[in-house]
Short mmCIF file of C-alpha atoms and ligand atoms in Angstrom, two decimals:
data_model
loop_
_atom_site.label_atom_id
_atom_site.label_comp_id
_atom_site.label_asym_id
_atom_site.label_seq_id
_atom_site.Cartn_x
_atom_site.Cartn_y
_atom_site.Cartn_z
CA MET E 26 44.81 52.77 -24.20
CA ALA E 27 47.47 52.60 -26.78
CA GLY E 28 45.69 53.74 -29.93
CA ARG E 29 42.14 54.84 -31.15
CA LEU E 30 39.05 52.49 -30.39
CA ILE E 31 37.53 51.63 -33.95
CA VAL E 32 33.82 49.97 -33.20
CA VAL E 33 32.33 48.46 -36.22
CA SER E 34 28.61 47.05 -36.09
CA ASN E 35 26.19 46.64 -39.08
CA ARG E 36 24.04 49.49 -38.53
CA ILE E 37 25.72 52.98 -36.95
CA PRO E 38 23.10 54.56 -34.44
CA THR E 39 20.93 56.97 -36.20
CA GLU E 40 20.78 60.60 -34.82
CA GLY E 41 17.63 60.64 -32.92
CA ALA E 42 16.63 56.98 -32.37
CA THR E 43 16.17 56.20 -29.02
CA ALA E 44 19.47 54.88 -28.12
CA GLY E 45 20.02 51.74 -26.22
CA GLY E 46 22.06 50.87 -23.25
CA LEU E 47 24.62 49.13 -25.64
CA ALA E 48 24.62 52.34 -27.82
CA VAL E 49 25.37 54.53 -24.94
CA ALA E 50 28.25 52.68 -23.45
CA LEU E 51 29.82 52.32 -26.62
CA HIS E 52 29.15 56.35 -27.19
CA ASP E 53 30.50 56.89 -23.69
CA SER E 54 33.85 54.93 -24.53
CA LEU E 55 34.54 56.31 -27.79
CA SER E 56 33.66 60.11 -26.38
CA GLY E 57 36.32 59.49 -23.63
CA THR E 58 39.17 57.85 -25.58
CA GLY E 59 38.08 59.62 -28.97
CA GLY E 60 37.71 57.13 -31.86
CA ILE E 61 35.56 55.82 -34.91
CA TRP E 62 32.42 54.45 -35.07
CA ILE E 63 31.72 52.24 -38.56
CA GLY E 64 28.44 50.99 -39.48
CA ALA E 65 25.87 50.61 -42.35
CA HIS E 66 24.03 53.75 -42.60
CA PRO E 67 20.44 55.01 -44.63
CA GLU E 68 22.14 58.29 -45.83
CA VAL E 69 23.03 58.27 -49.37
CA GLY E 70 27.23 58.57 -49.94
CA PRO E 71 29.56 57.05 -52.27
CA GLU E 72 29.37 53.49 -52.77
CA GLU E 73 32.90 52.53 -52.65
CA SER E 74 34.06 54.43 -49.56
CA LEU E 75 33.20 55.07 -45.70
CA PHE E 76 31.82 58.75 -45.51
CA GLU E 77 31.48 60.96 -42.64
CA ILE E 78 28.12 61.19 -40.71
CA GLY E 79 27.45 64.23 -38.14
CA ASP E 80 30.18 65.19 -35.99
CA GLY E 81 30.78 65.07 -32.68
CA PRO E 82 33.80 64.06 -30.08
CA TYR E 83 34.52 60.89 -32.24
CA GLN E 84 34.17 60.02 -35.87
CA ARG E 85 31.42 58.63 -37.41
CA LEU E 86 31.87 56.63 -40.75
CA ALA E 87 29.17 55.18 -42.48
CA PHE E 88 29.00 52.62 -45.57
CA GLN E 89 25.88 51.82 -47.86
CA LEU E 90 24.19 48.66 -48.53
CA SER E 91 23.10 48.05 -52.06
CA ARG E 92 19.96 46.47 -52.72
CA SER E 93 21.12 43.50 -53.40
CA GLU E 94 23.78 43.30 -50.05
CA TYR E 95 20.50 44.21 -48.08
CA GLU E 96 18.84 41.32 -49.62
CA ASN E 97 21.27 38.64 -49.66
CA TYR E 98 23.78 39.68 -46.65
CA TYR E 99 21.09 41.15 -44.09
CA LEU E 100 18.14 39.56 -44.58
CA GLY E 101 19.72 36.45 -46.47
CA PHE E 102 22.62 35.02 -44.67
CA SER E 103 22.32 37.16 -41.54
CA ASN E 104 18.40 36.79 -40.64
CA CYS E 105 17.60 33.73 -42.74
CA VAL E 106 20.63 31.54 -41.63
CA LEU E 107 22.70 32.81 -38.84
CA TRP E 108 19.74 33.85 -36.60
CA PRO E 109 17.82 30.87 -36.98
CA LEU E 110 20.79 28.55 -36.60
CA PHE E 111 22.44 30.56 -33.57
CA HIS E 112 18.74 30.34 -31.85
CA ARG E 113 18.74 26.28 -32.28
CA ARG E 114 15.74 26.74 -34.75
CA SER E 115 17.56 25.11 -38.08
CA ASP E 116 14.33 24.49 -39.37
CA LEU E 117 13.83 28.01 -40.08
CA VAL E 118 17.15 27.94 -42.06
CA VAL E 119 16.56 29.17 -45.71
CA LEU E 120 20.04 28.06 -47.76
CA LYS E 121 20.80 29.60 -50.66
CA SER E 122 24.30 30.38 -52.30
CA ALA E 123 24.00 33.68 -53.02
CA TYR E 124 23.34 34.65 -49.40
CA LEU E 125 26.86 33.10 -48.30
CA GLN E 126 28.39 34.67 -51.17
CA GLU E 127 27.11 37.95 -50.39
CA TYR E 128 27.52 38.02 -46.82
CA LEU E 129 31.44 37.10 -47.52
CA SER E 130 31.75 39.84 -50.34
CA LEU E 131 29.95 42.68 -48.25
CA ASN E 132 32.41 41.54 -45.12
CA ARG E 133 35.29 41.51 -47.66
CA ARG E 134 34.51 44.97 -49.00
CA LEU E 135 33.74 46.42 -45.56
CA ALA E 136 37.88 45.00 -44.72
CA ASN E 137 38.97 46.82 -47.09
CA MET E 138 37.38 49.80 -46.24
CA VAL E 139 38.36 49.69 -42.59
CA ALA E 140 42.02 48.59 -43.29
CA GLU E 141 42.25 52.17 -44.96
CA VAL E 142 41.50 53.73 -41.77
CA ALA E 143 42.85 51.17 -39.23
CA ARG E 144 46.56 52.16 -37.50
CA PRO E 145 48.60 49.11 -35.98
CA ASP E 146 48.02 50.56 -32.80
CA ASP E 147 44.23 50.50 -32.93
CA LEU E 148 41.58 48.62 -31.27
CA ILE E 149 38.97 47.08 -33.55
CA TRP E 150 35.75 45.93 -31.77
CA VAL E 151 33.60 44.27 -33.94
CA HIS E 152 29.57 43.34 -32.93
CA ASP E 153 27.40 40.42 -33.54
CA TYR E 154 26.60 37.76 -36.40
CA HIS E 155 26.47 40.20 -39.34
CA LEU E 156 30.37 40.36 -39.35
CA LEU E 157 31.73 37.27 -38.29
CA PRO E 158 34.26 36.96 -41.16
CA LEU E 159 35.27 40.52 -40.92
CA ALA E 160 38.26 39.97 -39.41
CA HIS E 161 39.62 37.09 -41.31
CA TYR E 162 39.14 39.59 -44.55
CA LEU E 163 40.93 42.34 -42.49
CA ARG E 164 44.13 40.08 -41.86
CA GLU E 165 44.50 39.20 -45.53
CA GLN E 166 44.39 43.05 -45.78
CA GLY E 167 47.38 42.93 -43.52
CA VAL E 168 45.68 44.75 -40.53
CA ALA E 169 47.81 43.57 -37.46
CA ALA E 170 46.09 45.77 -35.04
CA LYS E 171 44.17 44.05 -32.22
CA ILE E 172 40.46 42.86 -33.37
CA GLY E 173 37.93 41.42 -30.63
CA LEU E 174 34.04 40.44 -31.60
CA PHE E 175 31.43 40.32 -29.35
CA LEU E 176 28.60 38.12 -30.07
CA HIS E 177 25.20 39.44 -28.84
CA ILE E 178 23.26 35.87 -29.45
CA PRO E 179 23.99 32.54 -28.63
CA PHE E 180 26.96 30.38 -29.85
CA PRO E 181 25.54 27.18 -31.32
CA ALA E 182 25.74 23.81 -30.81
CA LEU E 183 28.15 21.82 -32.67
CA ALA E 184 25.47 19.68 -34.25
CA ASP E 185 23.62 22.81 -35.43
CA LEU E 186 26.44 23.96 -37.79
CA SER E 187 26.69 20.86 -39.36
CA ILE E 188 23.63 22.10 -41.55
CA LEU E 189 25.99 24.47 -43.31
CA PRO E 190 27.49 22.83 -46.51
CA ASP E 191 31.01 24.09 -44.90
CA PRO E 192 30.61 24.42 -41.06
CA SER E 193 34.57 24.26 -40.48
CA ILE E 194 34.64 28.04 -42.10
CA PHE E 195 33.18 28.94 -38.88
CA ALA E 196 36.57 27.96 -36.98
CA GLU E 197 38.43 29.86 -39.80
CA TRP E 198 37.01 33.26 -39.63
CA LEU E 199 36.51 33.37 -35.80
CA ALA E 200 40.21 32.53 -35.19
CA SER E 201 41.56 35.65 -36.76
CA TYR E 202 40.30 37.60 -33.78
CA ASP E 203 42.11 38.08 -30.80
CA LEU E 204 39.42 38.02 -28.34
CA LEU E 205 36.16 36.19 -29.29
CA GLY E 206 33.63 37.51 -26.39
CA LEU E 207 30.26 35.47 -26.12
CA GLN E 208 27.61 36.21 -23.54
CA THR E 209 27.70 33.22 -21.06
CA GLN E 210 29.86 30.37 -20.01
CA ALA E 211 27.48 28.02 -21.81
CA ASP E 212 28.38 29.85 -25.10
CA THR E 213 31.83 29.63 -24.36
CA ALA E 214 31.50 25.64 -23.58
CA ARG E 215 29.93 25.36 -27.33
CA CYS E 216 32.76 27.40 -28.72
CA LEU E 217 35.16 25.50 -27.55
CA GLU E 218 33.50 22.21 -28.36
CA MET E 219 33.56 23.76 -31.92
CA TYR E 220 37.28 24.14 -31.68
CA ARG E 221 38.16 20.61 -30.19
CA ALA E 222 36.56 19.20 -33.15
CA ASP E 223 38.54 20.87 -35.47
CA GLU E 224 41.86 18.92 -35.49
CA ARG E 225 43.45 22.64 -36.93
CA ALA E 226 42.96 24.08 -33.41
CA GLU E 227 45.09 23.47 -30.29
CA PHE E 228 44.77 24.49 -26.89
CA PHE E 229 46.89 26.51 -24.40
CA GLN E 230 46.32 26.12 -20.59
CA ASP E 231 45.56 29.11 -20.14
CA GLY E 232 42.51 28.73 -22.21
CA SER E 233 43.41 30.34 -25.41
CA ILE E 234 43.53 28.28 -28.64
CA LYS E 235 45.91 28.58 -31.43
CA PHE E 236 44.96 28.12 -34.81
CA ARG E 237 47.35 28.20 -38.01
CA ASP E 238 49.44 31.21 -36.88
CA ARG E 239 47.04 32.86 -34.39
CA LEU E 240 45.96 32.95 -30.97
CA VAL E 241 42.50 33.58 -29.91
CA ARG E 242 41.11 33.84 -26.59
CA VAL E 243 37.44 33.07 -25.69
CA LYS E 244 35.56 34.17 -22.58
CA SER E 245 32.27 35.24 -21.75
CA PHE E 246 31.14 39.02 -20.59
CA PRO E 247 27.21 39.09 -19.77
CA ILE E 248 26.22 42.33 -20.95
CA GLY E 249 23.96 44.16 -18.92
CA ILE E 250 22.06 47.49 -19.04
CA ALA E 251 22.98 51.12 -18.43
CA VAL E 252 21.63 50.64 -14.80
CA ASP E 253 21.99 54.33 -13.19
CA ALA E 254 20.55 55.60 -16.76
CA PHE E 255 17.66 53.21 -16.82
CA GLN E 256 16.67 53.50 -13.25
CA SER E 257 16.52 57.57 -13.48
CA LEU E 258 13.96 57.16 -16.52
CA ALA E 259 11.69 55.64 -13.67
CA ASP E 260 11.97 57.55 -11.60
CA TYR E 261 11.28 60.86 -13.80
CA SER E 262 8.35 58.97 -15.52
CA THR E 263 5.28 60.79 -13.78
CA GLY E 264 1.88 59.83 -13.65
CA ASN E 265 0.05 57.18 -15.48
CA PRO E 266 2.34 55.49 -18.11
CA PHE E 267 -0.74 53.81 -19.53
CA GLY E 268 -2.74 57.34 -20.15
CA ALA E 269 -6.30 57.04 -18.72
CA GLU E 270 -7.16 52.77 -18.02
CA GLN E 271 -4.57 51.38 -15.89
CA PRO E 272 -5.15 47.92 -15.24
CA GLN E 273 -5.56 46.76 -11.55
CA GLU E 274 -3.07 44.13 -11.72
CA TYR E 275 -0.86 43.23 -14.74
CA ILE E 276 2.13 41.22 -16.07
CA ILE E 277 4.51 42.73 -18.33
CA GLY E 278 6.31 41.33 -21.53
CA VAL E 279 8.37 43.51 -23.36
CA ASP E 280 9.90 41.91 -26.67
CA ARG E 281 10.50 42.77 -30.19
CA LEU E 282 8.35 40.52 -32.21
CA ASP E 283 10.64 37.42 -32.82
CA TYR E 284 10.08 33.54 -33.01
CA THR E 285 12.78 33.23 -30.74
CA LYS E 286 10.71 34.82 -27.61
CA GLY E 287 8.72 32.19 -27.00
CA LEU E 288 5.36 34.40 -27.53
CA PRO E 289 2.75 32.22 -28.63
CA ASN E 290 3.93 29.58 -25.45
CA ARG E 291 3.65 32.82 -23.41
CA PHE E 292 -0.21 33.52 -24.20
CA ARG E 293 -0.94 29.72 -23.81
CA ALA E 294 0.53 29.37 -20.10
CA PHE E 295 -1.37 32.89 -19.56
CA GLY E 296 -4.63 31.52 -21.12
CA GLU E 297 -3.76 28.47 -18.75
CA TYR E 298 -3.39 30.11 -15.63
CA LEU E 299 -6.51 32.11 -16.72
CA HIS E 300 -8.23 28.34 -16.97
CA ASP E 301 -6.63 26.83 -13.84
CA TYR E 302 -5.38 28.97 -11.45
CA ALA E 303 -6.70 32.80 -11.49
CA GLU E 304 -9.74 31.98 -9.36
CA GLY E 305 -11.49 35.07 -9.43
CA ARG E 306 -8.35 37.65 -9.81
CA ARG E 307 -8.18 39.36 -13.23
CA PRO E 308 -4.67 39.99 -14.31
CA SER E 309 -4.01 41.73 -17.58
CA LEU E 310 -1.02 40.52 -19.49
CA ILE E 311 0.57 43.38 -21.35
CA GLN E 312 2.50 42.19 -24.25
CA ILE E 313 4.37 44.98 -25.75
CA ALA E 314 5.92 43.57 -29.47
CA PRO E 315 6.46 45.82 -31.74
CA PRO E 316 7.36 44.14 -35.07
CA THR E 317 11.10 43.49 -36.75
CA ARG E 318 12.02 41.87 -40.12
CA GLU E 319 8.61 41.49 -41.43
CA VAL E 320 9.37 41.05 -45.00
CA VAL E 321 10.50 37.35 -43.46
CA GLU E 322 8.18 34.63 -43.83
CA ALA E 323 8.91 33.54 -40.57
CA TYR E 324 8.09 36.87 -39.02
CA ARG E 325 4.83 37.17 -41.03
CA GLN E 326 3.63 33.99 -39.29
CA ILE E 327 4.25 34.67 -35.86
CA THR E 328 2.25 38.06 -36.22
CA GLU E 329 -0.49 36.10 -37.32
CA GLU E 330 -0.58 33.37 -34.41
CA LEU E 331 -0.10 35.91 -32.03
CA GLU E 332 -3.14 37.63 -33.01
CA GLU E 333 -5.30 34.69 -33.60
CA LEU E 334 -4.45 33.15 -29.41
CA SER E 335 -4.75 37.02 -28.25
CA GLY E 336 -8.56 37.10 -30.03
CA ARG E 337 -9.09 33.51 -28.75
CA ILE E 338 -8.17 34.16 -24.99
CA ASN E 339 -9.57 37.73 -24.83
CA GLY E 340 -12.77 36.37 -26.64
CA ARG E 341 -13.20 33.71 -23.81
CA TYR E 342 -12.11 35.58 -20.64
CA ALA E 343 -12.56 39.50 -21.30
CA GLU E 344 -15.38 41.02 -19.45
CA LEU E 345 -16.91 44.76 -20.25
CA ASP E 346 -14.26 46.25 -17.46
CA TRP E 347 -11.26 43.82 -18.27
CA THR E 348 -9.07 43.07 -21.10
CA PRO E 349 -7.23 39.69 -20.38
CA ILE E 350 -4.27 40.42 -23.17
CA ARG E 351 -3.66 43.79 -24.16
CA TYR E 352 -1.24 43.24 -27.06
CA ILE E 353 0.82 46.49 -28.47
CA HIS E 354 2.18 46.26 -31.91
CA ARG E 355 4.32 49.19 -31.59
CA PRO E 356 7.32 50.92 -29.86
CA ILE E 357 6.76 52.96 -26.55
CA ALA E 358 9.22 55.68 -25.46
CA ARG E 359 11.78 54.36 -23.14
CA ASP E 360 10.66 56.41 -20.03
CA ARG E 361 6.91 55.28 -20.79
CA LEU E 362 8.35 51.69 -20.70
CA ALA E 363 10.31 52.23 -17.33
CA GLY E 364 7.13 53.27 -15.14
CA ILE E 365 5.10 50.39 -17.26
CA TYR E 366 7.46 47.69 -15.59
CA ARG E 367 8.00 49.80 -12.26
CA GLY E 368 3.82 48.63 -11.98
CA ALA E 369 4.00 45.29 -13.06
CA ARG E 370 3.71 42.43 -10.66
CA ALA E 371 5.18 39.99 -12.71
CA CYS E 372 7.48 40.50 -15.84
CA LEU E 373 6.99 37.41 -17.87
CA VAL E 374 10.36 36.29 -20.39
CA THR E 375 9.83 33.06 -22.26
CA SER E 376 12.58 33.32 -24.28
CA LEU E 377 13.06 29.60 -26.37
CA ALA E 378 16.59 30.77 -26.79
CA ASP E 379 18.09 34.28 -26.32
CA GLY E 380 21.90 35.48 -25.65
CA MET E 381 21.11 37.35 -23.01
CA ASN E 382 17.80 39.30 -22.58
CA LEU E 383 18.08 42.70 -21.42
CA VAL E 384 14.27 42.89 -21.10
CA ALA E 385 14.88 40.95 -17.57
CA LYS E 386 17.58 43.48 -16.57
CA GLU E 387 15.57 46.31 -17.45
CA TYR E 388 12.24 44.85 -15.16
CA VAL E 389 14.52 44.18 -12.14
CA ALA E 390 16.76 47.55 -12.32
CA VAL E 391 13.50 49.49 -11.72
CA GLN E 392 11.87 47.54 -9.24
CA ILE E 393 11.09 48.98 -5.86
CA PRO E 394 13.37 47.19 -3.52
CA ASP E 395 10.86 47.10 -0.78
CA ASP E 396 7.87 45.81 -2.78
CA PRO E 397 9.17 44.55 -5.92
CA GLY E 398 7.73 42.39 -8.42
CA VAL E 399 8.64 38.65 -9.57
CA LEU E 400 10.96 38.29 -12.80
CA ILE E 401 9.56 35.01 -14.71
CA LEU E 402 12.47 34.27 -16.29
CA SER E 403 13.16 31.45 -19.25
CA ARG E 404 16.15 28.87 -18.60
CA PHE E 405 16.79 29.34 -22.34
CA ALA E 406 17.63 33.16 -21.60
CA GLY E 407 21.47 34.06 -21.20
CA ALA E 408 20.20 36.44 -18.33
CA ALA E 409 19.29 33.11 -16.28
CA GLU E 410 22.92 32.06 -15.73
CA ASP E 411 23.39 34.98 -13.38
CA MET E 412 19.92 35.77 -12.45
CA THR E 413 19.39 32.19 -10.69
CA ASP E 414 17.11 33.70 -7.98
CA ALA E 415 14.28 34.60 -10.47
CA LEU E 416 11.64 32.32 -11.03
CA LEU E 417 13.34 29.82 -13.52
CA VAL E 418 11.23 28.20 -16.07
CA ASN E 419 11.43 25.88 -19.22
CA PRO E 420 8.95 27.95 -21.85
CA TYR E 421 8.24 24.70 -23.43
CA ASP E 422 6.10 24.09 -20.56
CA ILE E 423 3.01 25.62 -20.32
CA ASP E 424 1.73 24.43 -17.42
CA GLU E 425 4.99 25.05 -15.48
CA VAL E 426 5.13 28.55 -16.79
CA ALA E 427 1.11 29.37 -15.78
CA LYS E 428 1.93 27.89 -12.58
CA ALA E 429 4.90 30.25 -12.03
CA ILE E 430 2.65 33.14 -12.65
CA ASP E 431 0.18 31.83 -10.13
CA THR E 432 3.33 31.44 -7.52
CA ALA E 433 4.30 35.08 -8.62
CA LEU E 434 1.15 37.12 -8.14
CA ASN E 435 1.00 35.31 -4.49
CA MET E 436 4.52 35.30 -3.64
CA PRO E 437 4.96 36.81 -0.17
CA ALA E 438 6.74 39.83 0.30
CA GLU E 439 9.81 38.93 2.10
CA GLU E 440 10.35 36.00 -0.72
CA ARG E 441 10.18 38.62 -3.22
CA ILE E 442 12.57 41.03 -1.78
CA ALA E 443 15.19 38.60 -1.01
CA ARG E 444 14.74 37.25 -5.12
CA HIS E 445 15.01 40.89 -6.22
CA ARG E 446 17.85 41.74 -4.07
CA SER E 447 20.02 38.72 -5.43
CA CYS E 448 18.61 39.69 -9.17
CA MET E 449 19.55 42.96 -8.55
CA ALA E 450 23.27 42.05 -7.64
CA ALA E 451 23.67 40.22 -11.14
CA VAL E 452 21.97 43.32 -13.03
CA GLN E 453 24.23 45.94 -10.86
CA ALA E 454 27.54 43.04 -11.91
CA THR E 455 27.05 43.14 -15.60
CA ASP E 456 26.17 47.44 -16.11
CA VAL E 457 27.18 48.07 -19.47
CA GLY E 458 29.73 50.47 -18.52
CA ARG E 459 31.71 47.93 -16.60
CA TRP E 460 31.25 45.24 -19.40
CA THR E 461 32.65 47.84 -22.11
CA LYS E 462 35.73 48.21 -19.70
CA HIS E 463 36.21 44.51 -19.14
CA PHE E 464 36.07 43.72 -22.50
CA LEU E 465 38.38 46.26 -24.03
CA ALA E 466 40.79 45.76 -21.03
CA ALA E 467 40.79 41.54 -21.94
CA LEU E 468 41.24 42.72 -25.89
CA ILE E 469 44.12 45.10 -24.59
CA ALA E 470 45.76 41.97 -22.74
CA SER E 471 45.26 39.16 -25.50
CA GLN E 472 48.07 37.78 -27.53
CA GLY E 473 47.67 38.09 -30.89
CA ARG E 474 49.65 36.68 -33.66
CA LEU E 475 52.04 34.10 -33.14
CA ALA E 476 56.15 34.87 -33.47
CA ILE E 477 56.19 31.65 -35.72
CA SER E 478 53.68 33.37 -38.83
CA SER E 479 55.15 33.66 -42.11
CA GLY E 480 54.29 37.23 -41.76
CA LYS E 481 53.41 36.99 -45.50
CA HIS E 482 50.65 39.50 -45.85
CA ASP E 483 51.66 41.02 -42.83
CA ARG E 484 51.65 45.07 -43.58
CA HIS E 485 51.66 46.24 -39.66
CA SER E 486 52.69 43.46 -37.51
CA ARG E 487 55.83 43.67 -35.41
CA ILE E 488 57.13 39.96 -35.11
CA GLY E 489 58.13 38.85 -31.84
CA GLU E 490 56.36 41.51 -29.71
CA GLU E 491 53.71 39.49 -29.13
CA ARG E 492 55.12 36.11 -28.24
CA PRO E 493 53.92 34.67 -25.26
CA GLU E 494 56.10 33.21 -22.69
CA PRO E 495 57.52 30.01 -23.33
CA ARG E 496 57.16 29.22 -19.75
CA GLN E 497 53.72 29.66 -19.39
CA VAL E 498 52.35 28.83 -22.47
CA LYS E 499 52.62 24.80 -23.29
CA PHE E 500 51.01 22.91 -26.21
CA GLN E 501 48.36 20.44 -24.94
CA HIS E 502 47.21 17.96 -27.69
CA VAL E 503 43.61 17.39 -27.78
CA GLU E 504 41.82 14.52 -28.76
CA LYS E 505 39.34 14.95 -31.49
CA SER E 506 36.47 14.77 -29.79
CA ILE E 507 33.88 13.38 -32.75
P1 ADP K 20 16.51 41.53 -28.50
O1 ADP K 20 18.14 42.29 -28.39
O2 ADP K 20 16.79 40.27 -28.87
O3 ADP K 20 15.75 42.66 -29.09
P2 ADP K 20 16.59 42.18 -25.97
O4 ADP K 20 15.61 41.97 -24.27
O5 ADP K 20 17.88 41.52 -25.11
O6 ADP K 20 16.27 41.48 -26.92
O7 ADP K 20 16.57 43.64 -26.16
C1 ADP K 20 15.64 44.48 -26.15
C2 ADP K 20 15.54 45.83 -25.94
O8 ADP K 20 14.46 46.47 -27.01
C3 ADP K 20 15.33 46.12 -24.76
O9 ADP K 20 16.08 47.18 -24.16
C4 ADP K 20 13.82 46.44 -24.63
O10 ADP K 20 13.47 47.48 -23.58
C5 ADP K 20 13.61 47.46 -26.02
N1 ADP K 20 12.20 47.27 -26.17
C6 ADP K 20 11.89 46.26 -26.69
N2 ADP K 20 10.27 46.31 -27.34
C7 ADP K 20 10.10 47.69 -27.31
C8 ADP K 20 9.23 48.54 -27.34
N3 ADP K 20 7.79 47.98 -28.02
N4 ADP K 20 9.51 49.80 -26.98
C9 ADP K 20 10.38 50.52 -26.44
N5 ADP K 20 11.67 49.28 -26.59
C10 ADP K 20 11.33 48.21 -26.48
#
């Protein structure tokens, strides 16, 4: 790699916190090449500049969010506008001009700080929906380094974007990146749909998009888990992961408590399974759902709804020695979680919209290959694009999900093994270590700025160096699709 890798994310992982696969993969990349991770951190530091935290094989530079930035940029625009909008819940979007203003001003402030440390040959890798306009402001600051974005959540449909006062800003923000990485091919298609509808965009035959003086490439990079590390957790988790009382037969659900995860539908489907299909069988649904973003009203509502539903179903079916739904409202240590997955006869993923869903991959990764459990997977999770041999369900169809639970619990070993083998191939192919390498290789290969630019604000660009080969790249005029 030519320069350093600079990772920028909304939050920088705190030392001692349980690190997920992504944090570990980025940590490994940064440790291997040396580089910088920039993100918000609760530690108190200077307000206007990045400050160093900890020490290690790479630099960790933190910034602090003011109270008002936290409310308007983070809770407001990121989590009450972009999160619901990108997950097809426009009904939950809260439009306030202060949200957008502070989202933009935080991104501009962060870009100024990143520009201070960036060099022209660095690779800057921005993560997720909190920082969509970051590259736009970095370019304004004259940063010419290659910048890639990976969006961990779904890309919205054009029609959904139209509820924003100025939906065309997305095309503008995103075109400042050299590479836009999305979870699935369906996300890529939606992103291209947005650019097709924008008359400022032109398409190259190789699939890149020319927007003003820049070329941006859009591509899917389905994310995965650190397969070996997670399998080892299950292998080394000894004893009964539940403590004393292990259920005989159980189905597992593990999700942040979020309205996108389809949890009420899952509870209803399990209730319907007990009513229509169970016939003397007594499986439990173990639902692990730690609370998140409880200050946002939509999250308070789902908490109440789930408590009410699990209470009703348990009230109706529970016996002295059997609790149908065990609803655990707190985080669980990763090794214990791996052990709980391994013992589950099925895993239930019912997301109504989901970028990828790593729980599905974690569950498949730790199954015993000659006696695996069954993954029941929502068609609306990104993971369904590759894991086509899971039991795919429409999570809105309660009866279909109830039937799938019955099918999973009665599935013959031969079919379970064949389905698991196929799903496991998808889990292996998207291992997060490999994923990181693929993304960075594509970012290195990206074209960057076109030589036709005026170079007005450009401090570092080396005009002409990144010119695409004229014979390979021809403009194609694209009709406006709406
Ligand atoms: P999202 O990123 O939307 O939360 P994913 O399924 O992609 O959804 O990732 C969730 C991650 O959080 C998984 O790695 C999962 O194991 C972890 N997780 C979710 N709930 C818990 C919990 N209660 N305890 C520990 N880890 C959890």
